[in-house]
Coordinates of C-alpha atoms and ligand atoms in Angstrom, one line a residue:
X1 CA -84.3 114.0 80.1
X2 CA -81.1 116.1 80.7
X3 CA -78.2 115.4 78.4
X4 CA -75.9 114.5 81.3
X5 CA -78.4 111.7 82.3
X6 CA -77.8 109.9 79.0
X7 CA -74.8 107.6 79.6
X8 CA -73.6 107.3 76.0
X9 CA -71.3 104.4 75.6
X10 CA -72.3 103.4 79.1
X11 CA -69.1 105.3 80.1
X12 CA -68.6 105.2 83.9
X13 CA -71.7 103.1 84.5
X14 CA -71.4 100.1 86.9
X15 CA -73.9 97.5 85.7
X16 CA -73.2 94.5 87.8
X17 CA -70.9 92.7 90.3
X18 CA -68.1 90.5 89.1
X19 CA -65.5 88.3 90.8
X20 CA -63.6 87.4 87.7
X21 CA -61.2 90.3 87.4
X22 CA -60.6 93.8 88.7
X23 CA -59.3 96.6 86.6
X24 CA -58.0 99.5 88.7
X25 CA -57.2 102.5 86.5
X26 CA -55.9 104.6 89.4
X27 CA -53.1 102.1 90.1
X28 CA -52.9 100.7 86.5
X29 CA -53.4 97.2 87.9
X30 CA -55.3 94.2 86.8
X31 CA -56.2 91.2 89.0
X32 CA -57.6 87.9 87.8
X33 CA -59.5 86.3 90.7
X34 CA -57.2 88.4 93.0
X35 CA -53.9 87.6 91.3
X36 CA -51.9 90.3 89.6
X37 CA -51.8 89.5 85.9
X38 CA -48.0 90.2 85.8
X39 CA -47.4 87.5 88.3
X40 CA -49.6 85.0 86.4
X41 CA -47.8 85.8 83.2
X42 CA -44.4 85.3 84.8
X43 CA -45.2 82.1 86.7
X44 CA -48.1 80.2 85.1
X45 CA -49.1 78.4 82.0
X46 CA -52.1 79.6 80.0
X47 CA -53.9 76.4 81.0
X48 CA -53.5 77.2 84.7
X49 CA -54.9 80.7 84.1
X50 CA -57.9 79.3 82.2
X51 CA -58.5 77.0 85.1
X52 CA -58.3 79.9 87.5
X53 CA -60.7 82.1 85.5
X54 CA -63.3 79.4 85.4
X55 CA -62.9 77.9 88.9
X56 CA -61.8 80.8 91.0
X57 CA -58.6 79.1 92.2
X58 CA -55.3 77.9 90.6
X59 CA -55.3 74.1 90.1
X60 CA -53.3 71.8 92.2
X61 CA -51.1 69.2 90.4
X62 CA -53.9 66.6 90.0
X63 CA -56.5 69.1 88.9
X64 CA -54.0 70.5 86.4
X65 CA -53.2 67.0 85.1
X66 CA -56.9 66.2 84.6
X67 CA -57.6 69.6 83.0
X68 CA -54.6 69.3 80.7
X69 CA -55.6 65.8 79.6
X70 CA -59.1 67.0 78.7
X71 CA -57.7 70.0 76.8
X72 CA -55.2 67.9 74.8
X73 CA -57.9 65.4 73.9
X74 CA -60.0 68.2 72.2
X75 CA -57.3 69.8 70.1
X76 CA -57.9 68.2 66.7
X77 CA -59.8 70.1 64.0
X78 CA -63.3 68.7 63.7
X79 CA -63.7 67.5 60.0
X80 CA -67.1 69.2 59.7
X81 CA -65.6 72.5 61.0
X82 CA -62.8 72.1 58.4
X83 CA -65.4 71.6 55.6
X84 CA -67.2 74.7 56.6
X85 CA -63.9 76.7 56.8
X86 CA -62.9 75.3 53.3
X87 CA -66.3 76.6 52.0
X88 CA -65.4 80.1 53.0
X89 CA -63.5 82.3 50.6
X90 CA -59.9 83.0 51.4
X91 CA -60.8 86.7 51.0
X92 CA -63.0 86.4 54.1
X93 CA -61.6 87.9 57.2
X94 CA -60.2 85.4 59.7
X95 CA -62.4 86.8 62.4
X96 CA -65.4 85.8 60.2
X97 CA -63.9 82.3 60.0
X98 CA -63.5 82.2 63.8
X99 CA -67.1 83.5 64.4
X100 CA -68.5 80.9 61.9
X101 CA -66.4 78.1 63.5
X102 CA -67.7 78.9 67.0
X103 CA -71.3 78.9 65.7
X104 CA -70.8 75.5 63.9
X105 CA -69.2 74.1 67.1
X106 CA -72.2 75.2 69.0
X107 CA -74.8 73.7 66.7
X108 CA -72.9 70.4 66.7
X109 CA -72.2 70.3 70.4
X110 CA -73.8 67.2 72.1
X111 CA -75.0 69.4 75.0
X112 CA -76.2 72.3 72.7
X113 CA -79.4 73.0 74.6
X114 CA -78.0 72.3 78.1
X115 CA -77.0 75.5 79.9
X116 CA -76.2 73.8 83.3
X117 CA -72.9 74.8 84.9
X118 CA -71.5 71.4 84.1
X119 CA -72.5 71.6 80.4
X120 CA -71.2 75.2 80.2
X121 CA -67.9 74.2 81.7
X122 CA -67.6 71.3 79.1
X123 CA -68.5 73.7 76.3
X124 CA -66.0 76.3 77.5
X125 CA -63.2 73.7 77.7
X126 CA -64.1 72.4 74.2
X127 CA -64.0 75.8 72.7
X128 CA -60.7 76.6 74.5
X129 CA -59.2 73.3 73.2
X130 CA -60.4 73.5 69.6
X131 CA -60.0 77.2 68.7
X132 CA -56.2 77.0 68.1
X133 CA -56.8 74.4 65.4
X134 CA -59.3 76.8 63.6
X135 CA -56.9 79.8 63.8
X136 CA -53.9 77.8 62.8
X137 CA -55.6 76.0 59.9
X138 CA -57.2 79.2 58.6
X139 CA -53.8 80.9 58.3
X140 CA -52.3 77.7 56.7
X141 CA -55.0 77.3 54.0
X142 CA -54.3 80.9 52.9
X143 CA -50.7 79.8 52.2
X144 CA -51.9 76.7 50.3
X145 CA -50.9 74.4 53.3
X146 CA -52.9 71.6 55.0
X147 CA -53.8 70.8 58.6
X148 CA -51.1 70.0 61.0
X149 CA -52.2 67.4 63.6
X150 CA -51.9 68.4 67.2
X151 CA -49.1 67.1 69.5
X152 CA -50.3 65.9 72.9
X153 CA -46.7 66.1 74.3
X154 CA -46.8 69.9 74.0
X155 CA -48.4 72.5 76.2
X156 CA -51.2 74.8 74.8
X157 CA -48.9 77.6 73.6
X158 CA -46.2 75.3 72.1
X159 CA -48.9 73.2 70.4
X160 CA -50.7 76.3 69.0
X161 CA -47.4 77.4 67.4
X162 CA -46.8 73.9 66.1
X163 CA -50.2 73.6 64.5
X164 CA -49.7 77.0 62.8
X165 CA -46.1 76.7 61.6
X166 CA -45.5 72.9 61.6
X167 CA -42.2 73.4 63.4
X168 CA -41.5 73.3 67.1
X169 CA -40.6 76.7 68.4
X170 CA -37.7 77.6 70.8
X171 CA -38.7 78.1 74.5
X172 CA -38.3 82.0 74.3
X173 CA -40.9 82.2 71.5
X174 CA -43.3 79.8 73.3
X175 CA -42.9 81.8 76.5
X176 CA -43.7 85.1 74.7
X177 CA -46.8 83.6 73.1
X178 CA -47.9 82.2 76.5
X179 CA -47.5 85.7 78.1
X180 CA -49.7 87.2 75.3
X181 CA -52.4 84.6 75.8
X182 CA -52.5 85.3 79.6
X183 CA -52.6 89.0 79.1
X184 CA -55.4 88.8 76.6
X185 CA -57.5 86.4 78.6
X186 CA -59.7 88.7 80.7
X187 CA -60.5 92.4 81.2
X188 CA -63.8 92.9 83.0
X189 CA -66.8 94.5 81.2
X190 CA -65.2 95.4 77.9
X191 CA -67.4 95.5 74.8
X192 CA -67.1 91.8 73.8
X193 CA -67.5 90.5 77.3
X194 CA -70.5 92.7 77.8
X195 CA -71.9 91.5 74.5
X196 CA -71.5 87.9 75.8
X197 CA -73.3 88.8 79.0
X198 CA -76.2 90.6 77.2
X199 CA -76.7 87.5 75.1
X200 CA -76.5 85.2 78.1
X201 CA -78.9 87.3 80.0
X202 CA -81.7 86.3 77.5
X203 CA -80.9 82.6 78.5
X204 CA -79.4 81.9 75.0
X205 CA -76.7 79.2 75.0
X206 CA -73.0 79.7 75.6
X207 CA -71.9 79.3 71.9
X208 CA -74.4 82.0 70.9
X209 CA -72.9 84.4 73.4
X210 CA -69.3 83.5 72.3
X211 CA -70.2 84.0 68.6
X212 CA -71.6 87.4 69.4
X213 CA -68.6 88.3 71.4
X214 CA -66.3 87.4 68.5
X215 CA -68.3 89.8 66.4
X216 CA -67.8 92.6 68.9
X217 CA -64.1 91.9 69.2
X218 CA -63.6 92.3 65.5
X219 CA -64.0 96.1 65.5
X220 CA -60.8 98.2 65.4
X221 CA -61.9 100.1 68.5
X222 CA -61.6 96.8 70.4
X223 CA -59.7 93.7 69.4
X224 CA -59.1 94.7 65.8
X225 CA -56.6 97.2 67.1
X226 CA -53.7 94.7 67.2
X227 CA -54.1 94.1 63.5
X228 CA -54.5 97.9 62.9
X229 CA -51.2 98.5 64.7
X230 CA -49.4 96.4 62.1
X231 CA -51.1 98.3 59.2
X232 CA -49.7 101.5 60.7
X233 CA -46.2 100.0 60.8
X234 CA -46.7 98.8 57.2
X235 CA -47.9 102.3 56.2
X236 CA -44.8 103.9 57.7
X237 CA -42.7 101.2 56.0
X238 CA -40.8 98.3 57.7
X239 CA -37.2 98.4 56.6
X240 CA -35.4 95.4 58.2
X241 CA -31.9 96.8 57.7
X242 CA -32.7 100.2 59.1
X243 CA -31.2 101.3 62.5
X244 CA -33.5 101.8 65.5
X245 CA -32.8 105.6 65.4
X246 CA -33.7 106.0 61.7
X247 CA -36.9 104.0 62.1
X248 CA -37.9 106.0 65.2
X249 CA -37.4 109.3 63.4
X250 CA -39.6 108.2 60.5
X251 CA -42.3 106.9 62.9
X252 CA -42.3 110.2 64.9
X253 CA -42.8 112.2 61.7
X254 CA -45.6 109.9 60.7
X255 CA -47.4 110.3 64.0
X256 CA -47.0 114.1 63.9
X257 CA -48.7 114.2 60.5
X258 CA -51.4 111.7 61.6
X259 CA -52.3 113.8 64.7
X260 CA -52.2 117.0 62.7
X261 CA -54.9 115.5 60.5
X262 CA -56.9 114.4 63.6
X263 CA -56.4 110.7 62.9
X264 CA -57.2 108.1 65.6
X265 CA -54.1 105.9 65.9
X266 CA -55.0 102.4 66.8
X267 CA -53.1 100.8 69.7
X268 CA -53.3 104.0 71.8
X269 CA -55.8 105.0 74.4
X270 CA -58.2 103.1 76.5
X271 CA -61.7 103.7 77.9
X272 CA -60.7 102.8 81.4
X273 CA -57.0 103.3 81.7
X274 CA -56.1 106.9 81.3
X275 CA -52.5 106.8 82.6
X276 CA -51.3 103.6 80.9
X277 CA -52.5 100.0 80.4
X278 CA -51.5 97.7 83.2
X279 CA -50.6 94.9 80.7
X280 CA -48.3 96.9 78.4
X281 CA -45.0 96.6 80.4
X282 CA -45.2 92.8 80.5
X283 CA -46.1 92.5 76.8
X284 CA -43.4 95.1 75.9
X285 CA -40.8 93.0 77.7
X286 CA -42.0 90.0 75.6
X287 CA -41.7 92.1 72.5
X288 CA -38.2 93.2 73.4
X289 CA -37.2 89.5 73.8
X290 CA -38.7 88.7 70.4
X291 CA -36.9 91.7 68.7
X292 CA -33.6 90.4 70.1
X293 CA -34.4 86.8 69.2
X294 CA -35.3 87.6 65.6
X295 CA -32.7 90.4 65.3
X296 CA -35.2 93.2 64.2
X297 CA -34.3 96.4 66.1
X298 CA -35.9 98.6 63.5
X299 CA -39.3 97.4 64.8
X300 CA -38.5 98.8 68.2
X301 CA -37.5 102.1 66.5
X302 CA -41.0 102.3 64.9
X303 CA -42.5 101.3 68.3
X304 CA -40.7 104.0 70.3
X305 CA -41.0 106.7 67.6
X306 CA -44.8 106.4 67.6
X307 CA -45.1 106.1 71.4
X308 CA -42.9 109.1 72.1
X309 CA -44.6 111.3 69.5
X310 CA -48.1 110.4 70.8
X311 CA -47.0 111.0 74.4
X312 CA -45.5 114.4 73.6
X313 CA -48.5 115.5 71.6
X314 CA -51.4 114.2 73.6
X315 CA -50.2 112.3 76.6
X316 CA -52.0 109.2 75.4
X317 CA -50.4 105.8 76.2
X318 CA -50.3 102.6 74.3
X319 CA -52.7 99.7 75.1
X320 CA -52.0 96.0 75.0
X321 CA -52.6 95.7 71.3
X322 CA -49.7 98.0 70.6
X323 CA -46.8 95.6 71.7
X324 CA -48.9 92.5 70.9
X325 CA -49.2 93.3 67.1
X326 CA -45.5 93.4 66.3
X327 CA -44.8 90.5 68.6
X328 CA -47.2 88.3 66.6
X329 CA -45.7 89.7 63.4
X330 CA -42.2 88.6 64.4
X331 CA -43.5 85.1 65.3
X332 CA -44.7 84.7 61.7
X333 CA -48.5 85.2 62.1
X334 CA -50.3 87.0 59.2
X335 CA -51.6 90.4 60.3
X336 CA -55.3 89.3 59.8
X337 CA -54.7 86.4 62.2
X338 CA -53.8 88.7 65.2
X339 CA -57.4 89.3 66.4
X340 CA -58.3 85.5 66.1
X341 CA -55.3 84.9 68.5
X342 CA -57.1 87.3 70.9
X343 CA -60.3 85.3 70.4
X344 CA -58.5 82.0 71.3
X345 CA -57.3 83.6 74.6
X346 CA -60.4 85.6 75.5
X347 CA -62.7 82.6 75.2
X348 CA -61.6 81.9 78.8
X349 CA -62.7 85.3 80.1
X350 CA -65.9 85.4 78.1
X351 CA -67.0 82.0 79.2
X352 CA -66.1 82.8 82.9
X353 CA -68.4 85.8 82.6
X354 CA -71.2 83.8 80.9
X355 CA -71.2 81.4 83.8
X356 CA -71.1 84.2 86.3
X357 CA -74.0 86.0 84.5
X358 CA -76.1 82.8 84.6
X359 CA -75.5 82.3 88.3
X360 CA -77.2 85.6 89.1
X361 CA -79.1 86.5 86.0
X362 CA -81.1 89.5 85.2
X363 CA -82.2 90.3 81.6
X364 CA -80.0 93.2 80.4
X365 CA -82.4 95.7 78.9
X366 CA -81.6 99.4 79.2
X367 CA -83.8 102.3 78.2
X368 CA -83.4 105.0 75.6
X369 CA -84.7 108.6 75.3
X370 CA -86.8 108.9 72.2
X371 CA -85.9 111.8 69.9
X372 CA -87.8 110.8 66.7
X373 CA -91.0 112.4 65.3
X374 CA -94.0 112.9 67.6
X375 CA -96.9 110.5 67.1
X376 CA -98.4 110.9 63.6
X377 CA -100.7 108.9 61.4
X378 CA -100.5 107.3 58.0
X379 CA -102.3 109.7 55.5
Ligands
COA1 N1 -55.4 108.3 68.7 C1 -55.6 109.7 68.7 N2 -56.4 110.3 69.5 C2 -57.0 109.6 70.5 C3 -56.8 108.2 70.6 C4 -56.0 107.6 69.6 N3 -55.8 106.3 69.7 N4 -57.5 107.7 71.6 C5 -58.1 108.8 72.2 N5 -57.8 109.9 71.5 C6 -58.3 111.2 71.8 C7 -59.6 111.5 71.1 O1 -59.5 112.0 69.8 C8 -60.2 112.5 72.1 O2 -59.7 113.7 71.8 P1 -60.6 115.1 71.8 O3 -61.1 115.2 73.2 O4 -59.6 116.1 71.4 O5 -61.7 114.8 70.9 C9 -59.8 112.1 73.4 O6 -58.5 111.4 73.2 C10 -60.7 111.1 74.1 O7 -60.9 110.0 73.3 P2 -62.3 109.1 73.2 O8 -62.3 108.3 72.0 O9 -63.5 110.0 73.5 O10 -62.1 108.2 74.5 P3 -62.8 106.8 74.7 O11 -62.6 106.5 76.2 O12 -64.1 106.8 74.2 O13 -61.9 105.9 73.8 C11 -60.8 104.2 72.8 C12 -61.2 104.8 74.1 C13 -60.0 102.9 73.0 C14 -62.1 103.9 71.9 C15 -59.9 105.2 72.0 O14 -58.8 105.5 72.8 C16 -59.5 104.6 70.6 O15 -60.2 104.7 69.7 N6 -58.2 104.0 70.6 C17 -57.8 103.4 69.4 C18 -58.4 102.0 69.2 C19 -57.7 101.0 70.1 O16 -56.5 101.0 70.2 N7 -58.5 100.2 70.7 C20 -58.0 99.1 71.6 C21 -58.4 99.4 73.0 S1 -57.7 98.2 74.1

């Protein structure tokens, strides 16, 4: 087989239809069920966007009220899930905790072996409602703190922050968090979504597919990049009293060295977007607001120094993980918790794709070109 016929990384290969989202790299645009993601981020709650991804339409008032009531009823940390988390070492990565929790929730789900659309919608909603408690508690236990009970008078984002920090956050912070959840929710056939679709194509259950997707998201070439961005900032050195200009100059010098030694810098580049990630301007605006709110201009210095140096040297643009990392840092999330936040959001997109895959399933089973030894026999 000719080398060009091998589609390594499946780059450029269209493997199925989808009506969940449309990524257009020519126009740097992203539509969820037809709606520009920027509009959804500016005008909707994350709950409305979750409903849209699953049902194809935004909810009316009554549908939203019913959905919200269902979501709020499922927010508490299941005591058995808590026991399992407590049995895991604090040295384990929070993504391993998330993956384990999703698997436990699947094994304990009353509809575990039912993959009808109704059962899958219930399972998706349950995962969506319960994952914030897992992420929040896991961060807290690492600081020697206990569970914070959910508040059913708060929306999804405000409650997530409440369960993590035990304090109600001001509206600007809640809003920035809500924007990040919406931007992370869905992105067509990325590695973790495709993983979920491959698992679903075997007719395995929804929780198995989500558990596998969490594994795929952990890698630094995918979701793990938001965490890696913060490690880069730490390596350059965060100096809270430094001016924006001084921080930018240090970051620029760091990037020049990194590129000279052929380093891949996480938070930059994208398999599909080659002229910039459609989600970055909206997330960067949220980061700007958080920098102003917390009074930390030096972080913008690091941000712009790296961005400018990368652009000048290679013309490679930041992806969503680049502004999201420092935003979560400012809010008080531990760096290792960043990718689990992505999980909590992407559960919506993954499960929308799982249901779509099942509606028109075909087992996903590609071929490979064998290059090992010719047939031989045991002596
Ligand atoms: N830092 C430095 N160089 C980068 C780069 C980065 N983040 N991303 C791409 N490049 C360079 C590659 O080194 C390569 O250069 P070369 O042709 O001189 O060898 C060229 O750009 C093409 O990169 P490649 O990795 O082949 O493109 P891809 O489409 O396979 O990669 C990513 C897409 C996302 C895997 C890649 O950009 C990357 O590893 N980024 C960092 C991880 C990240 O932020 N992931 C989150 C994605 S949302």
